[in-house]
Short mmCIF file of C-alpha atoms in Angstrom, two decimals:
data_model
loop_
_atom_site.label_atom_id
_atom_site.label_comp_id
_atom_site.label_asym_id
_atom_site.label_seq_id
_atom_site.Cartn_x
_atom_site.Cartn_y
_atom_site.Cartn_z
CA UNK E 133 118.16 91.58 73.86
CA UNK E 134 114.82 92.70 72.38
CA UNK E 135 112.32 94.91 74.29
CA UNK E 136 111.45 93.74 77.69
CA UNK E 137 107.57 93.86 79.82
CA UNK E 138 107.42 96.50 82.70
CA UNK E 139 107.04 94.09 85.82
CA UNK E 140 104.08 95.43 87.03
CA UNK E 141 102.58 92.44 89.07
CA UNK E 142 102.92 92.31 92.99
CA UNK E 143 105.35 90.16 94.80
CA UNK E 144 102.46 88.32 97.05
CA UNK E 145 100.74 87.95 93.77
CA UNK E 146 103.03 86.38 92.19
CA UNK E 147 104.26 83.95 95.45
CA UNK E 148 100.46 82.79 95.73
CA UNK E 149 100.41 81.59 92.56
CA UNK E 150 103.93 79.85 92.14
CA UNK E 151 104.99 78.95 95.62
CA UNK E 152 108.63 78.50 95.91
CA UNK E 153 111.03 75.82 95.21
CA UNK E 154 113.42 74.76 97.93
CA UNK E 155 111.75 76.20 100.50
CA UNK E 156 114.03 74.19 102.83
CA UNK E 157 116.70 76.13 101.36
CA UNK E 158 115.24 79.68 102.80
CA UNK E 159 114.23 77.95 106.17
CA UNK E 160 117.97 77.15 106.18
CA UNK E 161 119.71 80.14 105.95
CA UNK E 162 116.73 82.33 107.76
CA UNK E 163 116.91 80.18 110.72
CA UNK E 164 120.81 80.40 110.94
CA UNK E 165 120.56 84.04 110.51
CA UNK E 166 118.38 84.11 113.74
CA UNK E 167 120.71 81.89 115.81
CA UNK E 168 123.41 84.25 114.81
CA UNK E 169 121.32 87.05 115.29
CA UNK E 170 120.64 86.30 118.69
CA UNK E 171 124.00 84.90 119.56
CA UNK E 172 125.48 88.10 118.82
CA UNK E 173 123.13 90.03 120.85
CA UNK E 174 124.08 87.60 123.63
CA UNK E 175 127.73 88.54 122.77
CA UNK E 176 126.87 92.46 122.91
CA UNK E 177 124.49 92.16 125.90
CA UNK E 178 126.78 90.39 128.36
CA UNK E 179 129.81 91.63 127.07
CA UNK E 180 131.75 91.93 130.42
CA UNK E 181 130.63 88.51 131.99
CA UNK E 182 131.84 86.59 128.58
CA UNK E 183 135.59 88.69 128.77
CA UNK E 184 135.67 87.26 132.44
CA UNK E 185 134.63 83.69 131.83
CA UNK E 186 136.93 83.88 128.66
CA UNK E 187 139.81 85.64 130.68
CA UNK E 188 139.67 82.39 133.25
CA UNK E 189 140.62 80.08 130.43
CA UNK E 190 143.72 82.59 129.12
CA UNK E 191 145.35 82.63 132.53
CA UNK E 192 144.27 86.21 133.85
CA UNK E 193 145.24 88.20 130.03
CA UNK E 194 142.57 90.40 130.36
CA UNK E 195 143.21 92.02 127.05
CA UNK E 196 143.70 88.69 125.28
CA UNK E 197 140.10 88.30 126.75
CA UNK E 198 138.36 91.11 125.52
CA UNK E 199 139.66 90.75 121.62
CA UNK E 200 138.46 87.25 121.66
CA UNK E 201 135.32 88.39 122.99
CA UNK E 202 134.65 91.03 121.14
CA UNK E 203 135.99 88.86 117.61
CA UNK E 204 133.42 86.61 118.27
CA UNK E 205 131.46 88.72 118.88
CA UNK E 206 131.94 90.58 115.80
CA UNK E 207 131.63 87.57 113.48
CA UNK E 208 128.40 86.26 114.73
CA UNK E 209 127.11 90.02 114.06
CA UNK E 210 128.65 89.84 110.27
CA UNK E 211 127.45 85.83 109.94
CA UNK E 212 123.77 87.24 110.50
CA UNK E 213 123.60 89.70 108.05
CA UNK E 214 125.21 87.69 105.55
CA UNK E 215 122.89 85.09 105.87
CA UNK E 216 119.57 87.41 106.11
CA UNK E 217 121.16 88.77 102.90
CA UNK E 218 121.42 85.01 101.05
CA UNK E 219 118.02 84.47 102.62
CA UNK E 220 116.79 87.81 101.01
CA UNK E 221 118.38 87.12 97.81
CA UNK E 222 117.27 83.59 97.55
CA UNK E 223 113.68 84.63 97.75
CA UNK E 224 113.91 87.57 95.31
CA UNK E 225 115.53 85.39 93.06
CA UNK E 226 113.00 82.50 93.50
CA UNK E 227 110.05 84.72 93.07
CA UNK E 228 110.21 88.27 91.74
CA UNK E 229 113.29 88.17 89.70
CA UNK E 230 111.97 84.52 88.05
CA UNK E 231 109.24 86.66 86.54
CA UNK E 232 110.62 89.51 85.35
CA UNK E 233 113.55 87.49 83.71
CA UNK E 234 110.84 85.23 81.85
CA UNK E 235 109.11 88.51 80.71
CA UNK E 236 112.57 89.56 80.03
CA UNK E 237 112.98 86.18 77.89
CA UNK E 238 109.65 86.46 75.90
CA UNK E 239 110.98 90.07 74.72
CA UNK E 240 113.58 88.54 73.51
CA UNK E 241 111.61 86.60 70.73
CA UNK E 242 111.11 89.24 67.97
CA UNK E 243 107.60 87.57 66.35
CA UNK E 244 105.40 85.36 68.28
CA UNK E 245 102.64 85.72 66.21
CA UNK E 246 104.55 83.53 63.66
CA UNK E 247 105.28 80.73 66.48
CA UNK E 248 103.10 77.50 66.12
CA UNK E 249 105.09 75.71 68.52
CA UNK E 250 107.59 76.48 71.61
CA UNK E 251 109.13 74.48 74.27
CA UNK E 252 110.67 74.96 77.81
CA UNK E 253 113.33 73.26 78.95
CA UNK E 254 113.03 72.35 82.54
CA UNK E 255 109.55 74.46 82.68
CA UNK E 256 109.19 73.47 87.06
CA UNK E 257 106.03 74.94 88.67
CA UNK E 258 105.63 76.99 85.12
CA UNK E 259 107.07 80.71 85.61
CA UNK E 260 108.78 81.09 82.39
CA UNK E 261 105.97 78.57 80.65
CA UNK E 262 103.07 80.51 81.51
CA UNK E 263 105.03 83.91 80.45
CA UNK E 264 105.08 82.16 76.76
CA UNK E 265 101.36 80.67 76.73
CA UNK E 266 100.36 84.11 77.80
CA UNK E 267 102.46 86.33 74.71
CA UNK E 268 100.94 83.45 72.81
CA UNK E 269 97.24 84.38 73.97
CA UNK E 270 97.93 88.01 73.62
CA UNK E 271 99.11 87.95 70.22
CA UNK E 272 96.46 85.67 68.87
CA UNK E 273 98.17 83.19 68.10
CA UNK E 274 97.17 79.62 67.83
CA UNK E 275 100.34 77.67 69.13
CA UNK E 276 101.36 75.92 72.04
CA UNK E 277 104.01 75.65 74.54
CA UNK E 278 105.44 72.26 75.66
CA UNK E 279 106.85 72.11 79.02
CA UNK E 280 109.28 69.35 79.79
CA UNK E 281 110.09 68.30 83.06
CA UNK E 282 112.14 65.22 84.45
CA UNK E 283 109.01 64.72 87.49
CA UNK E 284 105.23 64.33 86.63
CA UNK E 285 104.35 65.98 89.76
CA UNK E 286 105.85 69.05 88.66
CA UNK E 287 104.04 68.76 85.29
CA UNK E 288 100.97 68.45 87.39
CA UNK E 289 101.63 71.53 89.39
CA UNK E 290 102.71 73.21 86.19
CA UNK E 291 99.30 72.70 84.77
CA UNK E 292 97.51 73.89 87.84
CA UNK E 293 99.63 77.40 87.71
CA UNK E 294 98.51 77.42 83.68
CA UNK E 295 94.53 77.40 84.43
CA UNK E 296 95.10 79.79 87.44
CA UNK E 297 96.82 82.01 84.56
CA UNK E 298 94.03 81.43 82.36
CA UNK E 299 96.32 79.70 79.75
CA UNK E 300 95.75 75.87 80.11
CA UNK E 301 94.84 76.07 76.54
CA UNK E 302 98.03 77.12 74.96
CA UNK E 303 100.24 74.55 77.69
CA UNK E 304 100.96 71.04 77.04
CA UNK E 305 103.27 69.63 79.78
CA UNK E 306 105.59 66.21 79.85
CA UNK E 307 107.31 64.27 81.70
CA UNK E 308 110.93 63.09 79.77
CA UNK E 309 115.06 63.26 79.63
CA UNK E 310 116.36 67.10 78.24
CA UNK E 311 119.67 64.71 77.68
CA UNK E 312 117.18 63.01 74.77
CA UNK E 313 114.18 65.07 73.84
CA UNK E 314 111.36 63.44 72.72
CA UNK E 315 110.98 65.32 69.82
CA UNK E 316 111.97 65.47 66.09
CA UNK E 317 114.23 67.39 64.52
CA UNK E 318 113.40 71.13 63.22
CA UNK E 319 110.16 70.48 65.52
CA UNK E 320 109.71 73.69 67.80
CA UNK E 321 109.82 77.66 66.56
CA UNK E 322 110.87 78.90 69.83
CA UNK E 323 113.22 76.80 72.71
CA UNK E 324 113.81 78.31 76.30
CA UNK E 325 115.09 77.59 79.32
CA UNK E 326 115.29 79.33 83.11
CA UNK E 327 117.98 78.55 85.67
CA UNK E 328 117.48 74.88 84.86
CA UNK E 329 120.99 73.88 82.31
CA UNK E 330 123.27 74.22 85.32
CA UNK E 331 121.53 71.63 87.37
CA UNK E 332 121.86 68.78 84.35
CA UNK E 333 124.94 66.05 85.57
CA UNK E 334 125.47 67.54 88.79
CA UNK E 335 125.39 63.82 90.13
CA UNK E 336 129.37 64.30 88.68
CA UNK E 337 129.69 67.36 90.41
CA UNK E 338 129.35 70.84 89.03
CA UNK E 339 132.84 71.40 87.81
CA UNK E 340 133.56 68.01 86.45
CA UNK E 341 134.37 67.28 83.14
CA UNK E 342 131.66 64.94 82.69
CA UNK E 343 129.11 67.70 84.09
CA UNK E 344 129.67 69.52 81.33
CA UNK E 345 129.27 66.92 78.79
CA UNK E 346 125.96 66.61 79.85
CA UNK E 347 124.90 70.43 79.58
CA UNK E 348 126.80 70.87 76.32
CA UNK E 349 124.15 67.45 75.32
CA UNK E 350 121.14 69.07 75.99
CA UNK E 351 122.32 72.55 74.17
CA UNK E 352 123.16 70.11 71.17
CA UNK E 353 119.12 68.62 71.60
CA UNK E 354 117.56 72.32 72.37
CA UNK E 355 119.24 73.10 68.89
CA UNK E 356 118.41 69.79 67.23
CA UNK E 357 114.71 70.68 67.55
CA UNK E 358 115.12 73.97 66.72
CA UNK E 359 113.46 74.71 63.39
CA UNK E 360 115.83 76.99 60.89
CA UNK E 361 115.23 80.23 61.75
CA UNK E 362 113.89 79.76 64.64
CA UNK E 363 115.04 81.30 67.95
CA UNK E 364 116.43 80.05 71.71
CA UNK E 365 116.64 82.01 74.84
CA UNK E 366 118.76 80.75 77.78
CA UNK E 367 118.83 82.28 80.95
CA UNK E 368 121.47 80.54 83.90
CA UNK E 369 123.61 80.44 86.21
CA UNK E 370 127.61 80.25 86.02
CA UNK E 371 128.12 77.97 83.04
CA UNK E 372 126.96 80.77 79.96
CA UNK E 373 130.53 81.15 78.85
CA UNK E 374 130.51 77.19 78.13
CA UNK E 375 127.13 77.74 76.32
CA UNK E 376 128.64 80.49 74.10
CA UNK E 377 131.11 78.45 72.88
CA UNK E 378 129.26 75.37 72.28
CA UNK E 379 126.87 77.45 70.10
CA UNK E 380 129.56 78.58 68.15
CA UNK E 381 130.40 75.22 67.98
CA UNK E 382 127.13 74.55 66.69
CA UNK E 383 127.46 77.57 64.38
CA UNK E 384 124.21 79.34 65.30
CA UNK E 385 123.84 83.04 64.71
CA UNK E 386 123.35 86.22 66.76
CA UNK E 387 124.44 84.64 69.80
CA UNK E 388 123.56 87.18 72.27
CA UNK E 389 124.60 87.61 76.37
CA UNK E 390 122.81 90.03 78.42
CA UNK E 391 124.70 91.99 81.47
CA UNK E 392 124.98 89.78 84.15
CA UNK E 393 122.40 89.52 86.59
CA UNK E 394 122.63 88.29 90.46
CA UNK E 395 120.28 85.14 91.53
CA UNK E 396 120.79 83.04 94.05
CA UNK E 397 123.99 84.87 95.45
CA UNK E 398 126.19 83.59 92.34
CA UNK E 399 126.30 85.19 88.44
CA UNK E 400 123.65 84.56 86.13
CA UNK E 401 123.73 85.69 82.41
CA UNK E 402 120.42 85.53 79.50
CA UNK E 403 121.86 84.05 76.14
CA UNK E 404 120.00 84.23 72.77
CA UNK E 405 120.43 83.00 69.61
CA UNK E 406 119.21 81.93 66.11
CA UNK E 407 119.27 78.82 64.05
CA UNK E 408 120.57 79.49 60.67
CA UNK E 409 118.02 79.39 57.81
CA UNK E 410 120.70 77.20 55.72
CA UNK E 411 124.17 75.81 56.65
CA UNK E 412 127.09 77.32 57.00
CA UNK E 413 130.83 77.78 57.94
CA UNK E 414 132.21 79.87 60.65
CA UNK E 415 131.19 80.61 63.87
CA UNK E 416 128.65 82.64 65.17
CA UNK E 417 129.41 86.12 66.49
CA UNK E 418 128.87 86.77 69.83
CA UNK E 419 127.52 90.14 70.78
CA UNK E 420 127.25 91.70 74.37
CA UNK E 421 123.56 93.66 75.06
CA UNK E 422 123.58 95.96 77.56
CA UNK E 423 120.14 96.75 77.38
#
């Protein structure tokens, strides 16, 4: 999917600058991973006093004992690691693999000297933003990214990471509805979006019919302000297969899916594609890139 920036920046780096949404999320699972942690060590430490306490309530089975001891044991000790491994992925997923996928996302744009105007879809504290403003700035190019996000205390943060980045001047960020952009049609060169699609209607539930209406609506807008010719890069979680086929609905060319890629413990895929220069009839052809 195009040719993608060696992620050379530091992890800490990268943290002090963006933070990290839902941190409640990682306090969650770290903090059940140490209960577990500890109650297996509990289990392991005073083995033979748990079999007899346990043995009392299984009138004298000894054996019965032990293998409920030792189960419980066991599962607490599996429970922990599990959960230090969601914890780990969570945060790699939140931080260092955020970046490198929106690297990943601006390589996926052939020409960005060419792009006057480009907009992100669901932009939060700015990861995948500030990766355009700065191709943008490198390229010497005198556009501008839009970030759009449904809270204007995001937009403020977003515009705080932007000046740290030394790219305020290429970022413009708003506050407005992805179900009904704000914009005209054939308005933006470039349309992107990072682990945000999946999280549009999921006051129906994910898996509901009516969920998926309201992804499949803001695909429809993305394209609507597409310019012809001009290019979209997707990257989510779960739901690409449903965005594949609503493109081809939409009949856009060189729909693209990268190999799938683990964040936040469930399957994530990058999808690109093209707005036709001119109408047509037939679907798009999807291709598979490895790379």
């Amino acid at each position: 999917m195009g040719k993608t920036s060696t992620f050379t920046r530091d992890w800490a780096q990268i943290y002090a600058i963006y933070g990290i949404e839902q941190k409640h999320t990682l306090f969650f699972l770290v903090l059940n991973a140490i209960a577990f942690s500890l109650l297996s060590a509990v289990f392991f430490i005073y083995f033979n006093p748990i079999c007899v306490f346990v043995e009392s309530f299984l009138l004298s089975n000894a054996a019965a004992a032990r293998f409920s001891a030792g189960f419980f044991g066991a599962v607490t000790a599996l429970s922990a690691v599990c959960l230090f491994y969601a914890a780990g992925n969570f945060f790699y997923s939140a931080v260092p693999l955020r970046y490198e996928m929106a690297q990943r996302m601006v390589g996926s744009v052939g020409d960005w000297s060419s792009v006057k105007t480009a907009l992100d879809l669901g932009c939060g504290r700015g990861v995948l933003l500030n990766a355009v403003a700065t191709q943008l700035k490198k390229t010497g190019s005198s556009g501008r990214v839009v970030g759009l996000d449904r809270s204007m205390s995001t937009t403020l943060s977003t515009l705080r990471t932007a000046h740290i980045e030394g790219v305020q001047e290429y970022v413009t960020c708003r506050e407005g509805d992805v179900r009904r952009l704000p914009f005209s049609d054939n308005y933006f060169d470039v349309v992107v979006s990072a682990v945000f699609l999946h999280t549009v209607g999921k006051e129906y539930g994910q898996k509901t019919v009516e969920a998926a209406a309201e992804r499949t609506r803001v695909l429809g807008e993305a394209v609507r302000v597409l310019k012809p010719g001009g290019v979209g890069v997707v990257w989510d979680l779960v739901h690409v297969p449903e965005y594949v086929r609503r493109l081809q609905e939409l009949r856009m060319e060189e729909i693209r899916v990268s190999k799938r890629v683990t964040a936040f413990m469930v399957k994530s895929h990058m999808v690109s594609f093209k707005k036709p220069s001119q109408h047509f009839v037939g679907c798009g052809e999807v291709r598979l890139d490895w790379r």
